[in-house]
PDB file of C-alpha atoms in Angstrom:
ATOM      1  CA  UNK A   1       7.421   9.518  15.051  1.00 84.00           C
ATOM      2  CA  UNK A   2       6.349   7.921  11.780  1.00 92.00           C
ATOM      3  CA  UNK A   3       3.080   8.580  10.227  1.00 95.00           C
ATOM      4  CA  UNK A   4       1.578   7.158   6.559  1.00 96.00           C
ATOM      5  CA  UNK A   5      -1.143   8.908   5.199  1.00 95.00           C
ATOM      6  CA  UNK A   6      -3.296   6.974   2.282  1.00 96.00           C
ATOM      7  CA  UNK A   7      -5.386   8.915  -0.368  1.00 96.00           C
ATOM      8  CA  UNK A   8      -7.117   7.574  -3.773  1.00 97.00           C
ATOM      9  CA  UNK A   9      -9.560   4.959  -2.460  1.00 97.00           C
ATOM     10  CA  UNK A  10     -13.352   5.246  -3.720  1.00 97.00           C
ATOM     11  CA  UNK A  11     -16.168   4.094  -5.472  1.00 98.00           C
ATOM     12  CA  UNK A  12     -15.441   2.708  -8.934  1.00 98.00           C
ATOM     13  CA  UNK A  13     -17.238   0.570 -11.945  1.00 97.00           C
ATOM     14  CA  UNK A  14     -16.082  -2.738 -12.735  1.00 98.00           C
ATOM     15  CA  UNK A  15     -13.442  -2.529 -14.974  1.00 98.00           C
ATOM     16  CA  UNK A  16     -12.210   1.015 -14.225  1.00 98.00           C
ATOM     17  CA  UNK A  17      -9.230   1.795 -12.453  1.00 98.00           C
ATOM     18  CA  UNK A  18      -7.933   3.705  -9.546  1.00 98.00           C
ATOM     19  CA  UNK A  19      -4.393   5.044  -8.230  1.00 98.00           C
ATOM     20  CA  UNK A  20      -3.734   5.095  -4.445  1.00 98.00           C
ATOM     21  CA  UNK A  21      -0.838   6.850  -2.881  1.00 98.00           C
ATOM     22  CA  UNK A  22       0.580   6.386   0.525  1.00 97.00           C
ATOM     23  CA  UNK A  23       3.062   9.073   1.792  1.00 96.00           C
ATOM     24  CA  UNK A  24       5.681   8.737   5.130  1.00 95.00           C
ATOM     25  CA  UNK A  25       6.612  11.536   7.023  1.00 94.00           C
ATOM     26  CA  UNK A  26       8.621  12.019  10.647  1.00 93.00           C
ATOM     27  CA  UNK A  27      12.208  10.924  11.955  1.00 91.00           C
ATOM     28  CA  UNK A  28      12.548   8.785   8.684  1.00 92.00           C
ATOM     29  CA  UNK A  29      16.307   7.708   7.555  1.00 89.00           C
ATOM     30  CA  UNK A  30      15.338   4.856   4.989  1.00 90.00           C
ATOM     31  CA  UNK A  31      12.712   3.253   4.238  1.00 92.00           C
ATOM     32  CA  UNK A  32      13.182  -0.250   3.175  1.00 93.00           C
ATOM     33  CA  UNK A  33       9.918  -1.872   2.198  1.00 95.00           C
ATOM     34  CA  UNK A  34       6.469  -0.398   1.694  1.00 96.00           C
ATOM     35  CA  UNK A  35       3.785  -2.172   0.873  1.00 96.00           C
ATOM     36  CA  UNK A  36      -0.392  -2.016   0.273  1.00 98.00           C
ATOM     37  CA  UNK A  37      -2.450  -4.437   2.383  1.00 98.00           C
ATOM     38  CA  UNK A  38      -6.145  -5.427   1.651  1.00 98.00           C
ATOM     39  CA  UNK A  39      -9.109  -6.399   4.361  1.00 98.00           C
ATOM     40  CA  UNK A  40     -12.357  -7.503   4.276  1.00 97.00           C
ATOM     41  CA  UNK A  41     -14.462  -7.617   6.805  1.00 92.00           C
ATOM     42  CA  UNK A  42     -14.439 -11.232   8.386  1.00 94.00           C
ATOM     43  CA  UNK A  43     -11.081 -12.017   6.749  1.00 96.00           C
ATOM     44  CA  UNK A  44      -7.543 -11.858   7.320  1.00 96.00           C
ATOM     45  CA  UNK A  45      -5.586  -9.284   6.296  1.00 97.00           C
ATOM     46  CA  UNK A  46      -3.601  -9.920   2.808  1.00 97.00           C
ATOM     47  CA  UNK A  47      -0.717  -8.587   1.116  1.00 97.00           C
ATOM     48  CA  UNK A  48      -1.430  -7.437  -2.238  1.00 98.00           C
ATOM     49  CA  UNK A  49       1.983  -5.590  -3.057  1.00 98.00           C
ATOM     50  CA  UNK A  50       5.145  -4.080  -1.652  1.00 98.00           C
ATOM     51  CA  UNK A  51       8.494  -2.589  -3.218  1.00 97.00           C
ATOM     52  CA  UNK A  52      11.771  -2.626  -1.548  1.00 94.00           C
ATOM     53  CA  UNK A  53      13.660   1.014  -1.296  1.00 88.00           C
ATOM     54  CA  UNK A  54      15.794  -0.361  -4.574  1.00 89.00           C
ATOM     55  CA  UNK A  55      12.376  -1.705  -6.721  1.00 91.00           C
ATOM     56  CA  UNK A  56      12.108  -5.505  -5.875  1.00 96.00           C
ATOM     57  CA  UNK A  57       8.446  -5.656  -5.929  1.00 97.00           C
ATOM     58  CA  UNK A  58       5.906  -8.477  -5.066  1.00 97.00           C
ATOM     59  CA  UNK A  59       2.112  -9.140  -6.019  1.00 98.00           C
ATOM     60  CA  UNK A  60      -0.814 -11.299  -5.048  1.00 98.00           C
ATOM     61  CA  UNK A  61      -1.095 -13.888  -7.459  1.00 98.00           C
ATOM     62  CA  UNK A  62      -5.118 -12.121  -7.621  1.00 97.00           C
ATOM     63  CA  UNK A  63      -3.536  -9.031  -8.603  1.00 98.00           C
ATOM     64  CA  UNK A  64      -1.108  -9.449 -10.891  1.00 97.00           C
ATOM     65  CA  UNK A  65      -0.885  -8.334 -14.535  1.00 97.00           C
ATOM     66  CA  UNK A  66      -3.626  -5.598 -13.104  1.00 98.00           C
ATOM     67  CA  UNK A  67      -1.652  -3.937 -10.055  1.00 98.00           C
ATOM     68  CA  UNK A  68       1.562  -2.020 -10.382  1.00 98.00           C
ATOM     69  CA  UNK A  69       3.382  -0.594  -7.289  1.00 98.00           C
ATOM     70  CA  UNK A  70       5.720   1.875  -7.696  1.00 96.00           C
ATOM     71  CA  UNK A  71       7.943   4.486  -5.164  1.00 93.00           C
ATOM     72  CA  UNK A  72       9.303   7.895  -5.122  1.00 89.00           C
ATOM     73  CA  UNK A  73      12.185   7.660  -2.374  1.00 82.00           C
ATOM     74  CA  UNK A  74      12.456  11.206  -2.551  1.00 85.00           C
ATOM     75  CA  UNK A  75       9.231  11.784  -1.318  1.00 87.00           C
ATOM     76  CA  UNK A  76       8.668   8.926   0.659  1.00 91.00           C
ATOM     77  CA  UNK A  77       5.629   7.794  -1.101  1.00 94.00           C
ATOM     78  CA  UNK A  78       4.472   4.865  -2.580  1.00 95.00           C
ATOM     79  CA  UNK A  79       1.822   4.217  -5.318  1.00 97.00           C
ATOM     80  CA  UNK A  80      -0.571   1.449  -6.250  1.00 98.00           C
ATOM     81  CA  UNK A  81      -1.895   1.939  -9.722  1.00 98.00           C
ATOM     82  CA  UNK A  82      -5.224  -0.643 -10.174  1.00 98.00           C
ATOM     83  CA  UNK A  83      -6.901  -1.334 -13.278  1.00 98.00           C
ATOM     84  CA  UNK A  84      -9.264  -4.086 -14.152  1.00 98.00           C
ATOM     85  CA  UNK A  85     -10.554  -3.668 -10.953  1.00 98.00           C
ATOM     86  CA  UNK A  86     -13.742  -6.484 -10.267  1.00 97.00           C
ATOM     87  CA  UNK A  87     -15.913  -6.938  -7.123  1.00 97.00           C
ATOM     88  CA  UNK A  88     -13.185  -9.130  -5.582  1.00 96.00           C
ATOM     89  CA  UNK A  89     -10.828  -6.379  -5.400  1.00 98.00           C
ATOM     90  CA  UNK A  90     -13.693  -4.161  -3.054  1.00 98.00           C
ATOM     91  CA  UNK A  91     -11.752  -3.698   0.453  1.00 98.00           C
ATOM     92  CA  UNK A  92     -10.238  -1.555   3.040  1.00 98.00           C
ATOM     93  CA  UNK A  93      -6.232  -1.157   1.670  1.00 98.00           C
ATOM     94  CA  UNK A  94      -3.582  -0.353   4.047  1.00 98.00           C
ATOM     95  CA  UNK A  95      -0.509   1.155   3.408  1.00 98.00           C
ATOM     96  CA  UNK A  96       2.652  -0.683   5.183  1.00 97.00           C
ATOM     97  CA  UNK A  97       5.925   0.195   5.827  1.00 96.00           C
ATOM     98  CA  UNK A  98       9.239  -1.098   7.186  1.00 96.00           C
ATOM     99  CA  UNK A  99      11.276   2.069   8.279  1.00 94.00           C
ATOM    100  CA  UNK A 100      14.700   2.877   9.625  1.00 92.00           C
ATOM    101  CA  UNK A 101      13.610   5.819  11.984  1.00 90.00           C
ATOM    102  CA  UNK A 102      16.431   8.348  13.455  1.00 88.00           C
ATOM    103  CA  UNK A 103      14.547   9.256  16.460  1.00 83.00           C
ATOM    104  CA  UNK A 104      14.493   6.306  17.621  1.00 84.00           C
ATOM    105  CA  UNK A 105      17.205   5.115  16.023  1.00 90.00           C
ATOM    106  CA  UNK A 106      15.676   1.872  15.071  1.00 91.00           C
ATOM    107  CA  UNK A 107      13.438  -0.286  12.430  1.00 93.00           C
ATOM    108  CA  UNK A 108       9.945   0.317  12.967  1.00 92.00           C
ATOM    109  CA  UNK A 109       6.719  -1.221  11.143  1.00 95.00           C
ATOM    110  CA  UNK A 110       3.933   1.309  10.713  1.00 95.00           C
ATOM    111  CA  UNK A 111       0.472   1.087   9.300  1.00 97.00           C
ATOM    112  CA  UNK A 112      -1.606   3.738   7.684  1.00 97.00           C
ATOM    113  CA  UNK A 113      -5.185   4.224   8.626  1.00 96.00           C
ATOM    114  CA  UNK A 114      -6.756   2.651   5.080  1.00 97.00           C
ATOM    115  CA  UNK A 115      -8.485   3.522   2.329  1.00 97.00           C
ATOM    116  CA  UNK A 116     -11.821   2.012   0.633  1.00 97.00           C
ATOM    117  CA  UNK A 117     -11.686   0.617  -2.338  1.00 98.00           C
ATOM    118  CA  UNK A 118     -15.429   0.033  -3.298  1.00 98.00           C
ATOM    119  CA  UNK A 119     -15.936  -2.031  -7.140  1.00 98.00           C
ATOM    120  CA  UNK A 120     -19.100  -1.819  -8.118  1.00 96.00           C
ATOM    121  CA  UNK A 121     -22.058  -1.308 -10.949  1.00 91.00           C
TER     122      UNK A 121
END
């Protein structure tokens, strides 16, 4: 079974910055896309980033030039570095990823719990 654990959300000032980390662990073989997710309450769910196993990344047009996703295959972790953060970025952030799992052998999508990301004075 595949698990993602999320750590680095909390309270910061406009302006400041915060790193997030997301970390797989179980029957993993390969992952091939992870990716951070933002939601606020009433709205949809939004991508904000993801990185393919080889480094392909994508960004929210709202987050780029500010947000940097990165991996560590070795590890099975992802990162999501954030500076300039504003009151638009405040939200619950969800790591994402697409897995090849061994046991069972198959691709799998599995979501972490979230994080909050609070941006405020």
């Amino acid at each position: 079974q595949v698990q993602l654990v999320e750590s680095g959300g909390g309270l910061v000032q406009p302006g400041g910055s915060l790193r997030l980390s997301c970390a797989a662990s179980g029957s993993i073989f390969r992952i091939n896309v992870m990716g951070w997710y933002r939601q606020v309450p009433g709205k949809q769910r939004e991508l904000v980033a993801a990185i393919t196993s080889g480094g392909s990344t994508n960004y929210a047009d709202s987050v780029k030039g500010r947000f940097t996703i990165s991996n560590d295959n070795g590890k099975n972790t992802v990162y999501l570095q954030m500076n300039s953060l504003n009151s638009e970025d405040t939200a619950v952030y969800y790591c994402n990823a697409d897995v090849h799992a061994l046991l069972p052998l198959g691709r799998l999508e599995v979501w972490g719990q979230g994080t909050l990301v609070t941006v405020s004075s």
